GROMACS .gro file of C-alpha atoms in nm:
model
  403
    1UNK     CA    1   2.395  13.197   7.510
    2UNK     CA    2   2.703  13.308   7.766
    3UNK     CA    3   2.949  12.971   7.652
    4UNK     CA    4   3.167  13.031   7.932
    5UNK     CA    5   2.945  13.071   8.212
    6UNK     CA    6   2.831  12.725   8.132
    7UNK     CA    7   3.125  12.545   8.059
    8UNK     CA    8   3.235  12.738   8.453
    9UNK     CA    9   2.883  12.625   8.600
   10UNK     CA   10   2.951  12.270   8.440
   11UNK     CA   11   3.254  12.250   8.626
   12UNK     CA   12   3.169  12.412   8.944
   13UNK     CA   13   2.936  12.093   8.948
   14UNK     CA   14   3.196  11.847   8.943
   15UNK     CA   15   3.378  12.054   9.194
   16UNK     CA   16   3.103  12.001   9.450
   17UNK     CA   17   3.021  11.655   9.390
   18UNK     CA   18   3.361  11.594   9.478
   19UNK     CA   19   3.387  11.457   9.087
   20UNK     CA   20   3.643  11.679   8.919
   21UNK     CA   21   3.956  11.545   8.814
   22UNK     CA   22   4.320  11.691   8.808
   23UNK     CA   23   4.584  11.509   8.612
   24UNK     CA   24   4.909  11.393   8.797
   25UNK     CA   25   5.192  11.556   8.664
   26UNK     CA   26   5.422  11.273   8.650
   27UNK     CA   27   5.762  11.180   8.536
   28UNK     CA   28   5.800  10.909   8.475
   29UNK     CA   29   6.226  10.713   8.529
   30UNK     CA   30   6.366  10.460   8.316
   31UNK     CA   31   6.370  10.115   8.576
   32UNK     CA   32   6.299  10.299   8.870
   33UNK     CA   33   5.874  10.177   8.847
   34UNK     CA   34   5.651  10.202   9.001
   35UNK     CA   35   5.865  10.492   9.144
   36UNK     CA   36   5.787  10.869   8.931
   37UNK     CA   37   5.893  11.262   9.033
   38UNK     CA   38   5.553  11.464   9.068
   39UNK     CA   39   5.537  11.808   8.982
   40UNK     CA   40   5.359  12.048   9.119
   41UNK     CA   41   5.365  12.411   9.219
   42UNK     CA   42   5.725  12.393   9.058
   43UNK     CA   43   5.806  12.161   9.266
   44UNK     CA   44   5.933  11.799   9.234
   45UNK     CA   45   5.849  11.527   9.482
   46UNK     CA   46   5.939  11.168   9.469
   47UNK     CA   47   5.618  10.902   9.454
   48UNK     CA   48   5.534  10.541   9.443
   49UNK     CA   49   5.271  10.514   9.170
   50UNK     CA   50   5.012  10.200   9.264
   51UNK     CA   51   4.715  10.259   8.991
   52UNK     CA   52   4.910  10.221   8.649
   53UNK     CA   53   4.822   9.993   8.435
   54UNK     CA   54   5.184   9.931   8.343
   55UNK     CA   55   5.062   9.602   8.482
   56UNK     CA   56   5.432   9.409   8.449
   57UNK     CA   57   5.605   9.764   8.450
   58UNK     CA   58   5.700   9.680   8.090
   59UNK     CA   59   5.714  10.023   7.973
   60UNK     CA   60   6.057  10.035   8.147
   61UNK     CA   61   6.174   9.691   8.028
   62UNK     CA   62   6.542   9.669   7.917
   63UNK     CA   63   6.461   9.435   7.635
   64UNK     CA   64   6.185   9.727   7.572
   65UNK     CA   65   6.383  10.014   7.562
   66UNK     CA   66   6.652   9.867   7.373
   67UNK     CA   67   6.397   9.752   7.089
   68UNK     CA   68   6.243  10.126   7.033
   69UNK     CA   69   6.602  10.287   7.042
   70UNK     CA   70   6.686  10.075   6.716
   71UNK     CA   71   6.426  10.136   6.568
   72UNK     CA   72   6.413  10.506   6.645
   73UNK     CA   73   6.780  10.523   6.489
   74UNK     CA   74   6.699  10.318   6.239
   75UNK     CA   75   6.368  10.451   6.105
   76UNK     CA   76   6.328  10.797   6.238
   77UNK     CA   77   6.024  10.914   6.492
   78UNK     CA   78   5.715  10.904   6.258
   79UNK     CA   79   5.534  10.672   6.043
   80UNK     CA   80   5.498  10.917   5.753
   81UNK     CA   81   5.120  10.886   5.733
   82UNK     CA   82   4.862  10.645   5.704
   83UNK     CA   83   4.902  10.242   5.663
   84UNK     CA   84   4.707  10.302   5.318
   85UNK     CA   85   4.984  10.599   5.251
   86UNK     CA   86   5.336  10.481   5.244
   87UNK     CA   87   5.260  10.513   5.624
   88UNK     CA   88   5.313  10.058   5.662
   89UNK     CA   89   5.655   9.981   5.839
   90UNK     CA   90   5.796   9.646   5.846
   91UNK     CA   91   5.754   9.695   6.220
   92UNK     CA   92   5.395   9.665   6.156
   93UNK     CA   93   5.376   9.395   5.905
   94UNK     CA   94   5.552   9.189   6.204
   95UNK     CA   95   5.381   9.260   6.466
   96UNK     CA   96   5.031   9.178   6.356
   97UNK     CA   97   5.211   8.835   6.234
   98UNK     CA   98   5.321   8.849   6.612
   99UNK     CA   99   4.945   8.957   6.789
  100UNK     CA  100   4.788   8.649   6.546
  101UNK     CA  101   5.030   8.393   6.680
  102UNK     CA  102   4.943   8.503   7.032
  103UNK     CA  103   4.657   8.460   7.016
  104UNK     CA  104   4.611   8.208   6.757
  105UNK     CA  105   4.441   8.361   6.512
  106UNK     CA  106   4.475   8.432   6.107
  107UNK     CA  107   4.492   8.766   6.111
  108UNK     CA  108   4.556   9.084   6.326
  109UNK     CA  109   4.537   9.457   6.251
  110UNK     CA  110   4.728   9.738   6.435
  111UNK     CA  111   4.515  10.087   6.557
  112UNK     CA  112   4.642  10.347   6.724
  113UNK     CA  113   4.420  10.227   7.046
  114UNK     CA  114   4.233  10.018   7.222
  115UNK     CA  115   3.950  10.263   7.226
  116UNK     CA  116   4.033  10.342   6.870
  117UNK     CA  117   3.995   9.964   6.790
  118UNK     CA  118   3.673   9.883   7.038
  119UNK     CA  119   3.520  10.209   6.842
  120UNK     CA  120   3.623  10.136   6.480
  121UNK     CA  121   3.511   9.776   6.467
  122UNK     CA  122   3.264   9.737   6.614
  123UNK     CA  123   3.078  10.064   6.462
  124UNK     CA  124   3.246   9.865   6.148
  125UNK     CA  125   3.115   9.543   6.174
  126UNK     CA  126   2.773   9.594   6.317
  127UNK     CA  127   2.629   9.896   6.101
  128UNK     CA  128   2.789   9.643   5.741
  129UNK     CA  129   2.626   9.314   5.881
  130UNK     CA  130   2.299   9.380   5.711
  131UNK     CA  131   2.001   9.410   5.988
  132UNK     CA  132   2.290   9.331   6.281
  133UNK     CA  133   2.189   9.277   6.665
  134UNK     CA  134   2.474   9.357   6.913
  135UNK     CA  135   2.399   9.193   7.239
  136UNK     CA  136   2.613   9.405   7.485
  137UNK     CA  137   2.731   9.315   7.821
  138UNK     CA  138   2.631   9.572   8.078
  139UNK     CA  139   2.950   9.589   8.214
  140UNK     CA  140   3.090   9.685   7.908
  141UNK     CA  141   3.352   9.972   7.840
  142UNK     CA  142   3.302  10.373   7.697
  143UNK     CA  143   3.483  10.258   7.381
  144UNK     CA  144   3.276   9.980   7.285
  145UNK     CA  145   2.963  10.099   7.390
  146UNK     CA  146   3.031  10.387   7.151
  147UNK     CA  147   3.150  10.170   6.871
  148UNK     CA  148   2.785   9.985   6.969
  149UNK     CA  149   2.565  10.334   6.955
  150UNK     CA  150   2.792  10.466   6.625
  151UNK     CA  151   2.640  10.181   6.448
  152UNK     CA  152   2.335  10.256   6.474
  153UNK     CA  153   2.291   9.921   6.453
  154UNK     CA  154   1.988   9.763   6.689
  155UNK     CA  155   2.097   9.656   7.065
  156UNK     CA  156   2.010   9.513   7.347
  157UNK     CA  157   2.203   9.513   7.725
  158UNK     CA  158   2.220   9.165   7.854
  159UNK     CA  159   2.323   9.100   8.273
  160UNK     CA  160   2.706   9.140   8.326
  161UNK     CA  161   2.870   8.812   8.291
  162UNK     CA  162   2.516   8.634   8.253
  163UNK     CA  163   2.457   8.353   7.961
  164UNK     CA  164   2.149   8.253   8.076
  165UNK     CA  165   2.004   8.618   7.995
  166UNK     CA  166   2.199   8.628   7.669
  167UNK     CA  167   2.011   8.354   7.566
  168UNK     CA  168   1.673   8.489   7.663
  169UNK     CA  169   1.745   8.784   7.457
  170UNK     CA  170   1.875   8.614   7.168
  171UNK     CA  171   1.625   8.344   7.168
  172UNK     CA  172   1.395   8.644   7.082
  173UNK     CA  173   1.605   8.704   6.741
  174UNK     CA  174   1.472   8.619   6.421
  175UNK     CA  175   1.790   8.332   6.395
  176UNK     CA  176   1.868   8.463   6.046
  177UNK     CA  177   1.992   8.758   6.160
  178UNK     CA  178   2.317   8.849   6.210
  179UNK     CA  179   2.434   8.911   6.575
  180UNK     CA  180   2.745   9.014   6.756
  181UNK     CA  181   2.769   8.924   7.130
  182UNK     CA  182   3.023   9.159   7.261
  183UNK     CA  183   3.205   9.105   7.584
  184UNK     CA  184   3.507   9.152   7.810
  185UNK     CA  185   3.737   8.929   7.997
  186UNK     CA  186   3.864   9.139   8.304
  187UNK     CA  187   3.631   9.463   8.374
  188UNK     CA  188   3.889   9.706   8.482
  189UNK     CA  189   3.719   9.842   8.772
  190UNK     CA  190   3.568   9.527   8.936
  191UNK     CA  191   3.839   9.304   8.829
  192UNK     CA  192   3.592   9.022   8.775
  193UNK     CA  193   3.594   8.762   8.523
  194UNK     CA  194   3.340   8.689   8.210
  195UNK     CA  195   3.292   8.287   8.155
  196UNK     CA  196   3.371   8.324   7.785
  197UNK     CA  197   3.346   7.956   7.733
  198UNK     CA  198   2.953   7.899   7.875
  199UNK     CA  199   2.936   8.290   7.652
  200UNK     CA  200   3.060   8.123   7.333
  201UNK     CA  201   2.875   7.798   7.378
  202UNK     CA  202   2.500   8.003   7.360
  203UNK     CA  203   2.623   8.256   7.106
  204UNK     CA  204   2.744   7.934   6.890
  205UNK     CA  205   2.373   7.810   6.965
  206UNK     CA  206   2.210   8.121   6.793
  207UNK     CA  207   2.460   8.163   6.515
  208UNK     CA  208   2.631   8.506   6.680
  209UNK     CA  209   2.959   8.635   6.611
  210UNK     CA  210   3.176   8.647   6.963
  211UNK     CA  211   3.352   8.984   7.010
  212UNK     CA  212   3.587   9.005   7.305
  213UNK     CA  213   3.775   9.243   7.489
  214UNK     CA  214   4.079   9.123   7.632
  215UNK     CA  215   4.243   9.450   7.736
  216UNK     CA  216   4.302   9.399   8.093
  217UNK     CA  217   4.411   9.044   8.013
  218UNK     CA  218   4.686   9.015   7.756
  219UNK     CA  219   5.008   8.994   7.908
  220UNK     CA  220   4.904   8.875   8.232
  221UNK     CA  221   4.695   8.559   8.145
  222UNK     CA  222   4.749   8.200   7.974
  223UNK     CA  223   5.139   8.052   7.929
  224UNK     CA  224   5.148   8.286   7.715
  225UNK     CA  225   5.020   8.541   7.843
  226UNK     CA  226   4.732   8.569   7.537
  227UNK     CA  227   4.467   8.624   7.767
  228UNK     CA  228   4.208   8.471   7.993
  229UNK     CA  229   4.102   8.260   7.629
  230UNK     CA  230   4.436   8.146   7.588
  231UNK     CA  231   4.420   8.015   7.983
  232UNK     CA  232   4.051   7.850   7.975
  233UNK     CA  233   4.143   7.656   7.637
  234UNK     CA  234   3.861   7.895   7.478
  235UNK     CA  235   4.069   8.106   7.203
  236UNK     CA  236   3.880   7.947   6.883
  237UNK     CA  237   3.578   7.980   6.996
  238UNK     CA  238   3.600   8.378   6.981
  239UNK     CA  239   3.584   8.492   6.638
  240UNK     CA  240   3.693   8.875   6.736
  241UNK     CA  241   3.918   8.931   6.991
  242UNK     CA  242   4.054   9.270   7.065
  243UNK     CA  243   4.358   9.392   7.283
  244UNK     CA  244   4.565   9.693   7.338
  245UNK     CA  245   4.952   9.734   7.382
  246UNK     CA  246   4.942  10.028   7.628
  247UNK     CA  247   4.866   9.779   7.958
  248UNK     CA  248   5.049   9.509   8.040
  249UNK     CA  249   5.241   9.499   7.714
  250UNK     CA  250   5.378   9.865   7.847
  251UNK     CA  251   5.385  10.090   7.509
  252UNK     CA  252   5.076  10.179   7.319
  253UNK     CA  253   4.831  10.085   7.066
  254UNK     CA  254   4.500   9.847   7.031
  255UNK     CA  255   4.468   9.565   6.759
  256UNK     CA  256   4.191   9.296   6.694
  257UNK     CA  257   4.306   8.961   6.554
  258UNK     CA  258   4.042   8.718   6.355
  259UNK     CA  259   3.996   8.514   6.055
  260UNK     CA  260   4.197   8.668   5.749
  261UNK     CA  261   3.865   8.764   5.579
  262UNK     CA  262   3.750   8.980   5.897
  263UNK     CA  263   4.035   9.159   5.929
  264UNK     CA  264   4.056   9.245   5.597
  265UNK     CA  265   3.709   9.361   5.634
  266UNK     CA  266   3.752   9.576   5.897
  267UNK     CA  267   4.122   9.706   5.747
  268UNK     CA  268   3.887   9.800   5.402
  269UNK     CA  269   3.562   9.971   5.594
  270UNK     CA  270   3.646  10.096   5.955
  271UNK     CA  271   3.678  10.506   5.913
  272UNK     CA  272   3.908  10.459   6.254
  273UNK     CA  273   4.136  10.273   6.049
  274UNK     CA  274   4.233  10.398   5.686
  275UNK     CA  275   4.181  10.781   5.782
  276UNK     CA  276   4.439  10.812   6.087
  277UNK     CA  277   4.855  10.799   6.103
  278UNK     CA  278   4.957  10.530   6.139
  279UNK     CA  279   5.172  10.402   6.484
  280UNK     CA  280   5.561  10.522   6.468
  281UNK     CA  281   5.761  10.198   6.389
  282UNK     CA  282   5.955  10.285   6.747
  283UNK     CA  283   5.603  10.192   6.940
  284UNK     CA  284   5.572   9.895   6.714
  285UNK     CA  285   5.926   9.772   6.786
  286UNK     CA  286   5.866   9.817   7.155
  287UNK     CA  287   5.532   9.660   7.149
  288UNK     CA  288   5.710   9.413   6.918
  289UNK     CA  289   5.964   9.322   7.209
  290UNK     CA  290   5.714   9.339   7.511
  291UNK     CA  291   5.493   9.060   7.359
  292UNK     CA  292   5.814   8.870   7.268
  293UNK     CA  293   5.991   8.863   7.604
  294UNK     CA  294   5.624   8.763   7.798
  295UNK     CA  295   5.521   8.465   7.507
  296UNK     CA  296   5.830   8.285   7.662
  297UNK     CA  297   5.857   8.471   8.041
  298UNK     CA  298   5.614   8.370   8.328
  299UNK     CA  299   5.813   8.579   8.574
  300UNK     CA  300   5.673   8.858   8.590
  301UNK     CA  301   5.315   8.720   8.595
  302UNK     CA  302   5.409   8.481   8.894
  303UNK     CA  303   5.552   8.785   9.067
  304UNK     CA  304   5.243   8.934   8.985
  305UNK     CA  305   5.037   8.764   9.136
  306UNK     CA  306   5.239   8.695   9.430
  307UNK     CA  307   5.179   9.062   9.524
  308UNK     CA  308   4.852   9.094   9.463
  309UNK     CA  309   4.777   8.817   9.652
  310UNK     CA  310   4.994   8.972   9.983
  311UNK     CA  311   4.821   9.288   9.927
  312UNK     CA  312   4.465   9.109   9.999
  313UNK     CA  313   4.570   8.937  10.258
  314UNK     CA  314   4.734   9.285  10.399
  315UNK     CA  315   4.442   9.456  10.340
  316UNK     CA  316   4.233   9.196  10.509
  317UNK     CA  317   4.420   9.253  10.809
  318UNK     CA  318   4.400   9.591  10.836
  319UNK     CA  319   4.043   9.586  10.805
  320UNK     CA  320   4.010   9.801  10.460
  321UNK     CA  321   3.755   9.720  10.246
  322UNK     CA  322   3.789   9.555   9.868
  323UNK     CA  323   3.615   9.438   9.604
  324UNK     CA  324   3.729   9.019   9.606
  325UNK     CA  325   3.800   8.890   9.259
  326UNK     CA  326   3.986   8.674   9.051
  327UNK     CA  327   4.213   8.875   8.895
  328UNK     CA  328   4.502   9.110   8.953
  329UNK     CA  329   4.254   9.499   9.038
  330UNK     CA  330   4.217   9.513   9.428
  331UNK     CA  331   3.912   9.809   9.452
  332UNK     CA  332   3.949   9.969   9.774
  333UNK     CA  333   3.558  10.082   9.861
  334UNK     CA  334   3.508  10.400   9.994
  335UNK     CA  335   3.127  10.494   9.838
  336UNK     CA  336   3.164  10.814   9.877
  337UNK     CA  337   3.313  11.019   9.583
  338UNK     CA  338   3.420  11.325   9.845
  339UNK     CA  339   3.595  11.090  10.085
  340UNK     CA  340   3.742  10.904   9.774
  341UNK     CA  341   3.944  11.221   9.665
  342UNK     CA  342   4.025  11.290  10.029
  343UNK     CA  343   4.180  10.955  10.140
  344UNK     CA  344   4.421  10.977   9.776
  345UNK     CA  345   4.496  11.378   9.870
  346UNK     CA  346   4.586  11.235  10.228
  347UNK     CA  347   4.841  10.938  10.065
  348UNK     CA  348   4.980  11.183   9.834
  349UNK     CA  349   5.018  11.476  10.110
  350UNK     CA  350   5.129  11.287  10.413
  351UNK     CA  351   5.342  10.965  10.249
  352UNK     CA  352   5.366  10.978   9.857
  353UNK     CA  353   5.194  10.780   9.781
  354UNK     CA  354   4.996  10.823   9.447
  355UNK     CA  355   4.648  10.657   9.368
  356UNK     CA  356   4.447  10.833   9.171
  357UNK     CA  357   4.015  10.849   9.292
  358UNK     CA  358   3.809  10.670   9.077
  359UNK     CA  359   3.419  10.825   9.113
  360UNK     CA  360   3.137  10.801   8.874
  361UNK     CA  361   3.066  10.811   8.610
  362UNK     CA  362   3.368  10.565   8.529
  363UNK     CA  363   3.166  10.367   8.825
  364UNK     CA  364   2.845  10.437   8.964
  365UNK     CA  365   2.762  10.668   9.236
  366UNK     CA  366   2.769  10.528   9.563
  367UNK     CA  367   3.084  10.280   9.481
  368UNK     CA  368   3.378  10.499   9.437
  369UNK     CA  369   3.703  10.372   9.530
  370UNK     CA  370   4.074  10.330   9.513
  371UNK     CA  371   4.208  10.114   9.209
  372UNK     CA  372   4.504   9.919   9.355
  373UNK     CA  373   4.693   9.762   9.111
  374UNK     CA  374   5.017   9.593   9.229
  375UNK     CA  375   5.326   9.474   8.967
  376UNK     CA  376   5.606   9.273   9.012
  377UNK     CA  377   5.801   9.527   9.083
  378UNK     CA  378   5.619   9.699   9.375
  379UNK     CA  379   5.892   9.567   9.685
  380UNK     CA  380   5.684   9.356   9.958
  381UNK     CA  381   5.855   9.646  10.209
  382UNK     CA  382   5.628   9.879   9.974
  383UNK     CA  383   5.280   9.705   9.996
  384UNK     CA  384   5.317   9.706  10.407
  385UNK     CA  385   5.415  10.083  10.418
  386UNK     CA  386   5.071  10.162  10.168
  387UNK     CA  387   4.865   9.895  10.387
  388UNK     CA  388   4.976  10.106  10.693
  389UNK     CA  389   4.911  10.429  10.542
  390UNK     CA  390   4.583  10.346  10.349
  391UNK     CA  391   4.497  10.294  10.758
  392UNK     CA  392   4.615  10.527  10.903
  393UNK     CA  393   4.406  10.741  10.599
  394UNK     CA  394   4.091  10.639  10.618
  395UNK     CA  395   4.106  10.640  11.021
  396UNK     CA  396   4.174  11.004  10.981
  397UNK     CA  397   3.878  11.020  10.702
  398UNK     CA  398   3.597  10.807  10.911
  399UNK     CA  399   3.655  11.047  11.199
  400UNK     CA  400   3.634  11.381  10.945
  401UNK     CA  401   3.300  11.213  10.812
  402UNK     CA  402   3.137  11.135  11.142
  403UNK     CA  403   3.230  11.484  11.259
   0.00000   0.00000   0.00000
């Protein structure tokens, strides 16, 4: 087999479909978010970033930076090993206690990313609970799907955010079988929010564990930033709450929270936890500082909500289609991969606005979009500039497509 020719032909196929992804070589500047330097062909250009998952700008917050500098000076760079072999630093322990408290749970466990925490936890639980079957929401993230598949447990997919369909599928199962209901709170591409209480009610009726991914909600929802489950007053009904430190908390890493026994079980059996190097202490210290700030500060959340509402109003006034939802995510619906990329390219070239086009397989074909994430650090003037620029390139690409 000509391996190189195969690789090249597959990549050419992505290019023809408009789905080939190009990394933006960005240099973030402390204290200047959402502005960054874009490097291209040896040249530098200042751009405004509109698609970051650093939802509240905590990756630039002085308290976070100070905590990381102090931990780096005090502990050095790396953790020095896996958590089992010399890699557990006091900052890890303190962070896990803070996360457990944030979600009202007995214990928490850190992972190197939100992807790994989903993959490792779901694969471990589903593979080791005898005869387990997993009920997975149709909109679940790839990390959850991979964890379920890796477990080799039986799984069934229920209609997105549909407790009635979940109940129909649970009713078909042996009442004595172990069951896990896996779903998210805020779905990252459409920005819709799950009816957590209703799903928990169905799961409780059929004796199923509930596993909730709150990666796009922690820090952003609830009076202390505990997520949608905290906001809705149902966190105590969820068996496992999983989250990330790399989005609203602005750093890196993932985690789960739950009962002491469940968390210890995952700690003791999950290969994705046991055999990987621990997070650097400075990362844990930065996340700890971000959480402690957002537990007591409503300023960032309130301002973000204002910015989201303003952007939606301006998009409506400009006649630019965006998907309505109750979250902080604003999907501008394009519906064509080539045009989606063209819009993003023109925004960057003409207006120094960076938005990444979102195409298949991240979203279904025909639903290609620009995913805008307004932060409290985007000014009203920047919102106005974005909408004017978007209206211009929207019209230009419409004419080009019609021609």
